[in-house]
Coordinates of C-alpha atoms in Angstrom, one line a residue:
M1 CA 212.2 138.3 -6.9
R2 CA 211.2 135.0 -8.5
T3 CA 209.0 135.0 -11.7
A4 CA 206.9 132.3 -13.3
L5 CA 205.7 132.2 -16.9
L6 CA 202.3 130.7 -17.7
R7 CA 202.2 129.9 -21.4
C8 CA 198.9 130.6 -23.1
P9 CA 197.0 127.8 -25.1
Y10 CA 198.1 127.5 -28.7
S11 CA 201.1 129.8 -28.2
L12 CA 204.6 129.0 -29.7
N13 CA 207.6 128.1 -27.6
P14 CA 210.4 129.6 -29.6
K15 CA 213.1 127.5 -27.9
V16 CA 211.8 124.2 -29.3
N17 CA 209.6 125.7 -32.0
L18 CA 206.5 123.7 -30.7
Y19 CA 203.0 124.9 -29.8
K20 CA 201.1 124.4 -26.6
I21 CA 198.3 122.2 -27.7
P22 CA 195.4 120.2 -26.3
V23 CA 195.9 116.4 -26.0
S24 CA 193.4 113.7 -25.0
R25 CA 193.9 111.4 -22.0
D26 CA 194.4 108.4 -24.3
E27 CA 197.1 110.2 -26.3
V28 CA 199.0 111.0 -23.1
M29 CA 198.6 107.4 -21.8
Y30 CA 199.3 105.4 -24.9
E31 CA 201.2 107.5 -27.4
N32 CA 205.0 108.2 -27.2
L33 CA 206.7 111.5 -26.9
N34 CA 207.7 111.7 -30.5
F35 CA 204.0 111.5 -31.6
I36 CA 203.1 114.3 -29.2
R37 CA 205.9 116.4 -30.5
F38 CA 204.7 115.8 -34.1
L39 CA 201.2 117.0 -33.1
A40 CA 202.7 120.1 -31.5
Q41 CA 204.2 121.3 -34.7
T42 CA 200.9 122.9 -35.5
Q43 CA 198.4 124.7 -33.2
R44 CA 195.9 121.9 -33.5
L45 CA 193.0 124.4 -33.7
D46 CA 190.7 121.7 -35.1
Y47 CA 190.9 119.6 -31.9
N48 CA 187.4 118.4 -30.9
W49 CA 187.0 119.2 -27.2
L50 CA 184.7 116.9 -25.3
D51 CA 182.0 118.4 -23.2
Y52 CA 183.5 117.2 -19.9
Y53 CA 186.6 119.2 -20.6
N54 CA 184.5 122.4 -20.4
G55 CA 183.7 123.4 -16.8
N56 CA 180.3 124.6 -15.8
K57 CA 181.0 126.2 -12.5
Q58 CA 180.8 122.9 -10.6
L59 CA 183.5 124.1 -8.1
A60 CA 182.3 127.8 -7.9
S61 CA 181.0 127.4 -4.4
Y62 CA 184.5 126.5 -3.1
V63 CA 186.1 129.7 -4.4
V64 CA 187.0 132.1 -1.6
T65 CA 186.0 135.6 -2.6
E66 CA 186.5 137.4 0.7
I67 CA 188.5 137.0 3.9
P68 CA 186.2 135.3 6.5
K69 CA 185.2 137.5 9.4
I70 CA 186.2 136.6 12.9
P71 CA 183.1 136.7 15.1
V72 CA 182.8 139.7 17.5
F73 CA 181.1 139.2 20.9
T74 CA 181.6 142.6 22.5
T75 CA 182.1 146.1 21.2
Y76 CA 185.4 147.8 21.6
N77 CA 187.7 150.3 20.0
E78 CA 190.6 149.2 17.8
P79 CA 194.1 150.5 18.8
I80 CA 194.3 152.6 15.6
N81 CA 196.5 155.3 17.1
N82 CA 199.2 153.1 18.7
Y83 CA 201.0 152.5 15.4
A84 CA 198.7 154.1 12.9
C85 CA 200.7 153.2 9.8
I86 CA 201.2 149.5 10.8
Y87 CA 197.5 149.2 11.7
K88 CA 196.5 150.6 8.3
M89 CA 198.9 148.4 6.3
F90 CA 197.6 145.3 8.1
N91 CA 194.0 146.2 7.5
Q92 CA 194.2 147.2 3.8
G93 CA 195.9 143.9 2.9
P94 CA 198.4 143.3 0.0
I95 CA 198.5 146.0 -2.7
E96 CA 200.1 145.2 -6.0
G97 CA 203.3 147.1 -6.4
T98 CA 204.1 147.4 -2.7
R99 CA 203.5 143.8 -1.4
N100 CA 207.2 142.8 -0.9
N101 CA 208.2 146.0 0.8
T102 CA 205.0 145.9 3.0
I103 CA 205.9 142.4 4.1
L104 CA 209.3 143.6 5.2
V105 CA 207.9 146.5 7.1
L106 CA 205.2 144.5 8.9
A107 CA 207.5 141.6 9.7
S108 CA 210.1 144.1 11.1
H109 CA 207.4 145.5 13.4
L110 CA 206.4 142.1 14.6
M111 CA 210.0 141.2 15.2
R112 CA 210.6 144.4 17.3
M113 CA 207.4 143.7 19.3
G114 CA 208.9 140.4 20.3
I115 CA 206.6 138.1 18.2
P116 CA 208.2 134.7 17.5
S117 CA 209.1 134.2 13.8
D118 CA 206.7 131.2 13.5
L119 CA 203.8 133.3 14.6
A120 CA 205.0 136.2 12.4
K121 CA 205.0 133.8 9.3
Q122 CA 201.4 132.6 10.1
L123 CA 200.2 136.2 10.5
M124 CA 201.8 137.4 7.3
L125 CA 200.4 134.4 5.4
I126 CA 196.9 135.4 6.6
W127 CA 197.6 139.0 5.6
N128 CA 198.9 137.8 2.2
N129 CA 195.6 135.9 1.4
N130 CA 197.3 134.0 -1.4
S131 CA 198.3 137.2 -3.2
L132 CA 202.0 136.1 -3.4
K133 CA 203.4 132.6 -3.3
E134 CA 203.5 131.2 0.2
Q135 CA 207.3 130.4 -0.1
M136 CA 208.0 134.0 -1.1
V137 CA 206.2 135.4 2.0
I138 CA 208.0 133.0 4.3
E139 CA 211.4 133.9 2.8
R140 CA 210.7 137.6 3.3
V141 CA 209.8 137.1 7.0
E142 CA 212.9 135.0 7.5
Q143 CA 215.0 137.6 5.8
V144 CA 213.8 140.2 8.2
Y145 CA 214.4 138.1 11.3
K146 CA 217.8 137.0 10.1
K147 CA 219.2 140.4 9.1
K148 CA 217.3 142.4 11.9
Y149 CA 215.7 144.9 9.5
K150 CA 214.4 148.0 11.2
Y151 CA 212.2 150.7 9.7
G152 CA 211.4 154.1 11.2
C153 CA 208.8 156.7 10.6
K154 CA 210.6 158.2 7.6
N155 CA 210.2 155.0 5.7
K156 CA 208.2 155.7 2.5
L157 CA 205.4 153.2 3.2
M158 CA 205.1 154.2 6.8
R159 CA 204.9 157.9 5.9
Q160 CA 202.2 157.2 3.3
N161 CA 200.1 155.5 5.9
C162 CA 200.8 157.9 8.8
S163 CA 198.2 159.7 10.9
T164 CA 198.7 162.8 12.9
R165 CA 196.7 161.1 15.7
C166 CA 199.4 158.4 16.1
I167 CA 201.0 158.5 19.6
H168 CA 204.4 158.5 18.0
Y169 CA 203.8 161.4 15.7
Q170 CA 205.1 164.0 18.2
K171 CA 208.4 162.2 18.7
H172 CA 210.0 163.0 15.4
K173 CA 210.0 165.3 12.5
L174 CA 207.8 163.4 10.1
Y175 CA 208.3 165.5 7.1
D176 CA 211.6 166.7 5.5
E177 CA 209.5 169.5 4.2
A178 CA 206.1 171.0 5.0
P179 CA 203.1 169.2 3.4
S180 CA 201.5 170.8 0.4
I181 CA 198.1 172.4 0.4
D182 CA 197.0 169.5 -1.9
D183 CA 198.0 167.0 0.8
I184 CA 195.9 168.9 3.4
I185 CA 192.9 169.2 1.1
N186 CA 193.0 165.5 0.4
L187 CA 193.2 164.8 4.1
A188 CA 190.2 166.9 4.7
K189 CA 188.3 165.1 1.9
Q190 CA 189.1 161.7 3.4
R191 CA 187.9 162.7 7.0
D192 CA 184.3 162.0 7.8
F193 CA 183.4 165.1 9.9
I194 CA 179.6 164.2 9.9
K195 CA 180.4 160.8 11.3
E196 CA 182.6 162.3 14.0
L197 CA 179.8 164.7 15.0
K198 CA 177.3 161.9 15.2
E199 CA 179.7 159.8 17.3
G200 CA 180.4 162.7 19.7
I201 CA 179.3 163.0 23.3
D202 CA 176.0 165.0 23.3
L203 CA 176.3 166.7 26.7
G204 CA 173.7 169.3 25.7
R205 CA 171.1 166.6 25.5
T206 CA 171.4 166.0 29.3
V207 CA 169.4 169.2 29.8
G208 CA 167.8 169.5 26.4
A209 CA 170.3 172.1 25.0
P210 CA 171.0 171.8 21.2
D211 CA 174.3 171.6 19.4
F212 CA 176.7 171.1 22.4
I213 CA 178.5 167.9 21.2
V214 CA 182.0 167.0 22.4
T215 CA 184.0 165.4 19.6
R216 CA 187.3 163.6 19.4
G217 CA 190.4 165.6 20.4
E218 CA 188.5 168.2 22.3
I219 CA 189.0 169.5 25.9
L220 CA 186.0 170.3 28.0
T221 CA 186.5 172.1 31.3
L222 CA 183.9 172.3 34.2
I223 CA 184.5 175.3 36.4
G224 CA 182.7 175.1 39.8
V225 CA 183.0 176.4 43.3
T226 CA 184.0 174.2 46.2
K227 CA 181.3 171.7 47.3
A228 CA 179.1 172.5 44.3
G229 CA 179.1 168.8 43.3
K230 CA 181.6 168.9 40.4
S231 CA 182.9 165.4 40.8
T232 CA 179.4 164.0 41.1
L233 CA 178.3 165.9 38.0
M234 CA 181.2 164.4 36.1
K235 CA 180.1 160.9 37.2
N236 CA 176.6 161.8 35.9
F237 CA 178.2 162.8 32.6
I238 CA 180.3 159.7 32.0
L239 CA 177.4 157.4 33.1
G240 CA 175.0 159.1 30.7
V241 CA 172.4 160.4 33.2
D242 CA 169.6 162.2 31.5
F243 CA 168.8 165.3 33.7
K244 CA 165.4 165.9 31.9
D245 CA 164.2 162.3 32.0
N246 CA 165.8 161.2 35.2
N247 CA 164.7 157.6 34.9
N248 CA 166.6 157.0 31.6
F249 CA 170.2 157.1 30.5
I250 CA 171.8 158.5 27.3
E251 CA 173.9 155.4 26.7
K252 CA 175.4 157.0 23.6
N253 CA 177.3 159.3 25.9
R254 CA 179.2 156.5 27.6
R255 CA 182.8 156.0 26.7
R256 CA 185.8 153.9 27.8
T257 CA 187.1 156.2 30.4
L258 CA 190.2 156.8 32.5
Y259 CA 189.1 158.8 35.5
Y260 CA 191.9 160.4 37.6
T261 CA 190.7 161.5 41.1
A262 CA 192.7 162.5 44.1
E263 CA 189.6 163.0 46.2
Q264 CA 188.1 159.4 46.3
S265 CA 189.6 155.9 46.5
A266 CA 189.0 153.9 43.4
D267 CA 186.8 151.3 45.1
Y268 CA 184.5 154.0 46.7
F269 CA 184.4 155.8 43.3
I270 CA 183.1 152.6 41.6
L271 CA 180.5 152.1 44.3
V272 CA 179.2 155.6 43.9
C273 CA 178.9 155.0 40.2
A274 CA 176.9 151.9 40.9
Q275 CA 174.6 153.9 43.2
I276 CA 174.0 156.5 40.5
L277 CA 173.2 153.7 37.9
E278 CA 170.8 152.0 40.3
G279 CA 169.2 155.2 41.4
C280 CA 169.3 154.3 45.1
T281 CA 170.3 155.9 48.4
R282 CA 173.8 155.6 49.8
G283 CA 172.6 153.3 52.6
Y284 CA 171.0 150.9 50.1
A285 CA 174.1 151.0 48.0
F286 CA 176.3 150.1 51.0
E287 CA 174.0 147.3 52.1
H288 CA 173.7 145.7 48.6
K289 CA 177.0 146.7 47.1
N290 CA 177.9 143.2 45.8
E291 CA 174.6 142.9 44.0
L292 CA 174.8 146.3 42.5
L293 CA 178.4 145.9 41.3
D294 CA 177.5 142.7 39.6
K295 CA 174.3 144.1 38.1
W296 CA 176.1 147.1 36.6
Y297 CA 179.4 145.5 35.7
H298 CA 178.8 145.9 31.9
V299 CA 178.8 149.7 32.4
L300 CA 181.4 149.9 35.3
S301 CA 183.9 147.8 33.4
N302 CA 184.4 150.6 30.9
I303 CA 185.5 153.0 33.6
M304 CA 189.0 152.9 35.1
P305 CA 189.3 155.1 38.3
I306 CA 192.8 155.9 39.2
D307 CA 193.3 157.6 42.6
I308 CA 196.9 158.8 42.0
M309 CA 197.4 161.7 39.7
P310 CA 200.0 161.0 37.0
D311 CA 202.6 163.4 35.5
M312 CA 202.5 164.0 31.8
K313 CA 204.9 161.2 30.9
E314 CA 202.8 158.7 32.9
L315 CA 199.6 160.0 31.3
R316 CA 200.9 159.4 27.8
E317 CA 202.0 155.9 28.9
Q318 CA 198.6 155.1 30.4
I319 CA 196.9 156.4 27.2
N320 CA 199.0 154.0 25.3
T321 CA 198.2 151.1 27.7
Y322 CA 194.5 151.5 28.1
N323 CA 193.6 153.2 24.8
P324 CA 190.8 155.3 26.4
E325 CA 188.2 157.4 24.5
L326 CA 187.8 159.8 27.4
I327 CA 190.0 161.1 30.2
V328 CA 188.7 162.9 33.3
L329 CA 191.1 165.0 35.4
D330 CA 189.5 165.7 38.8
T331 CA 190.8 168.2 39.6
L332 CA 193.2 170.3 37.6
D333 CA 194.9 171.7 40.7
H334 CA 196.0 168.2 41.7
F335 CA 197.3 167.4 38.3
C336 CA 199.6 170.4 37.8
D337 CA 203.2 169.7 38.8
N338 CA 204.5 173.2 39.4
P339 CA 204.0 173.9 43.2
Y340 CA 205.9 177.2 43.0
N341 CA 203.9 179.0 40.3
E342 CA 200.3 177.8 40.1
H343 CA 199.3 179.9 37.1
L344 CA 202.4 178.9 35.1
G345 CA 201.8 175.2 36.1
I346 CA 198.2 175.4 34.8
K347 CA 199.3 177.1 31.6
Q348 CA 202.0 174.5 30.9
T349 CA 199.5 171.7 31.7
M350 CA 196.8 173.0 29.4
I351 CA 199.1 173.4 26.5
E352 CA 200.5 169.9 27.0
L353 CA 197.0 168.4 27.3
Q354 CA 196.0 170.2 24.0
K355 CA 199.0 168.5 22.3
I356 CA 197.9 165.1 23.7
T357 CA 194.3 165.4 22.4
A358 CA 195.5 166.5 19.0
E359 CA 197.9 163.6 18.7
T360 CA 195.7 160.8 20.1
G361 CA 192.1 162.0 19.5
V362 CA 191.2 161.3 23.1
I363 CA 188.6 163.6 24.7
V364 CA 189.6 165.3 28.0
Y365 CA 187.2 166.5 30.7
I366 CA 188.8 168.8 33.3
V367 CA 187.4 169.7 36.7
S368 CA 188.6 173.2 37.8
Q369 CA 188.2 175.5 40.7
P370 CA 187.4 179.2 40.0
R371 CA 189.4 182.2 41.1
R372 CA 188.9 183.0 44.8
L373 CA 186.9 186.2 44.2
D374 CA 184.4 184.5 41.8
S375 CA 184.2 181.6 44.3
I376 CA 183.3 183.9 47.2
E377 CA 180.7 185.7 45.1
N378 CA 179.4 182.4 43.6
D379 CA 179.6 184.1 40.2
I380 CA 180.9 181.7 37.6
K381 CA 181.9 183.2 34.2
L382 CA 184.0 182.1 31.2
F383 CA 187.1 183.8 32.7
S384 CA 186.6 182.4 36.2
G385 CA 189.1 179.6 35.8
K386 CA 192.5 179.8 37.3
G387 CA 195.6 180.1 35.1
S388 CA 195.5 183.6 33.6
G389 CA 193.4 182.6 30.6
S390 CA 194.9 179.2 29.9
I391 CA 191.7 177.2 30.7
E392 CA 189.4 179.1 28.4
N393 CA 192.1 179.4 25.7
Q394 CA 192.9 175.7 25.4
S395 CA 189.4 174.3 26.2
R396 CA 187.1 173.9 23.2
K397 CA 184.1 173.8 25.6
V398 CA 183.6 175.3 29.1
L399 CA 180.8 174.6 31.6
G400 CA 180.0 176.4 34.9
L401 CA 178.4 175.1 38.1
S402 CA 177.4 177.4 41.0
A403 CA 177.1 176.5 44.7
P404 CA 173.6 175.3 45.7
N405 CA 171.2 177.8 47.2
E406 CA 169.0 177.2 50.3
N407 CA 166.8 174.9 48.2
G408 CA 169.7 172.9 46.8
I409 CA 169.4 174.4 43.4
R410 CA 172.6 174.9 41.4
K411 CA 173.0 177.0 38.2
F412 CA 174.4 174.9 35.4
L413 CA 175.9 177.2 32.6
F414 CA 177.2 176.7 29.1
L415 CA 180.1 179.2 28.9
A416 CA 182.0 178.4 25.7
N417 CA 181.6 176.2 22.5
S418 CA 184.3 176.8 19.9
Y419 CA 182.7 174.8 17.1
G420 CA 179.0 175.3 17.6
S421 CA 176.2 177.6 19.0
L422 CA 176.1 178.3 22.7
P423 CA 172.9 177.6 24.6
N424 CA 171.7 180.9 26.0
H425 CA 169.8 179.5 29.0
T426 CA 170.9 179.0 32.6
Y427 CA 169.7 175.6 33.7
N428 CA 168.7 174.9 37.3
I429 CA 169.6 171.5 38.5
V430 CA 169.5 169.7 41.9
M431 CA 171.4 166.7 43.2
Q432 CA 169.0 164.0 44.5
D433 CA 169.6 161.4 47.2
N434 CA 170.5 158.9 44.6
M435 CA 173.3 161.2 43.4
R436 CA 171.6 161.8 40.1
F437 CA 171.3 165.4 38.9
K438 CA 167.8 166.5 37.8
L439 CA 166.7 169.5 35.7
V440 CA 164.1 171.6 37.6
G441 CA 163.9 174.7 35.5
E442 CA 165.5 177.2 33.0
E443 CA 166.2 180.9 33.1

């Protein structure tokens, strides 16, 4: 590491036994070196400074006191969980005592991501913000690219900035030993639980039920009989339809969504969503599809329907690619990949989904069929889901939907809420011609 010494005014240079003194412009221009040396034999504390030598903040307006913000034109979520440690180190900027090592780690990440060295240098200079000398930053980046430095998750800096929600957290043993209780308490102090609750999806509000909010990292399962309208109900959820005030939307409930469906093609799915948003009949939606798709593009563009069910590996990859806030699996039967033992397949799937939500913080909505007996009797309970208890065990919240009666009325039930109170009403809802659900009563 290079060092530089800034000598203070009036201080002594012991090598030549001379002081750092003030001199006038005329003395510099017209006197010789020996005369200046003669003056420097004392501190020259009696030197009469002229007024124009003393600054009066004439250049204060040019001093950069903060990094200029880049304008933002649309709202989006940052990829904070792709490489949580790298994201955090880039965001927090240079910290004295770790700057050199941080440059090496960040430059190594850029190199491994295929970023050209010239761009890496520019990015690191922006990050540095004149904290270290420009030459030093460039030399560190060149050092990384020349010697091919690589750092893993056990690197001290990366461990200090790690997050359990990082998508790479599960791939390795992060700790050589278990974290202490002090570490866990500090983690809890840093986490803003109130903010997470406020930013959650308030599904209870759709029917006026209190305290039924889905937060990051939770699984919600909707259990409903065949042809009850489960898929349409899910579309109403993700579009923010208000069942009580059917002419309005709860825009706060909308999220960037990956919707896996094996029952509808992706293009038809999007058209149905446009129909729900417009509040029109199917015939009108078909006739004016281009107009509706353009009109509601700002909402539809946050929903990615995929009409092929992935396996677990593909699901993880697509979470990494699309960085969704919400995933919908419609239905669970189509997603399970164990054709020989349905219950075991559902159990394995639910456990794996729970791991994914814990690692990434993504919310998962699951559509599930009930057991055959409950389906025949049209009696949906908490334990109606398939899979020998796996659904209710792994789901933090469970909803139920019965088949419609002769008047088209369905019973909408809140069956489980692990982290809040459970609404004790049964809500009667109907599906209208515009595909929106409407609340018509409570029991």
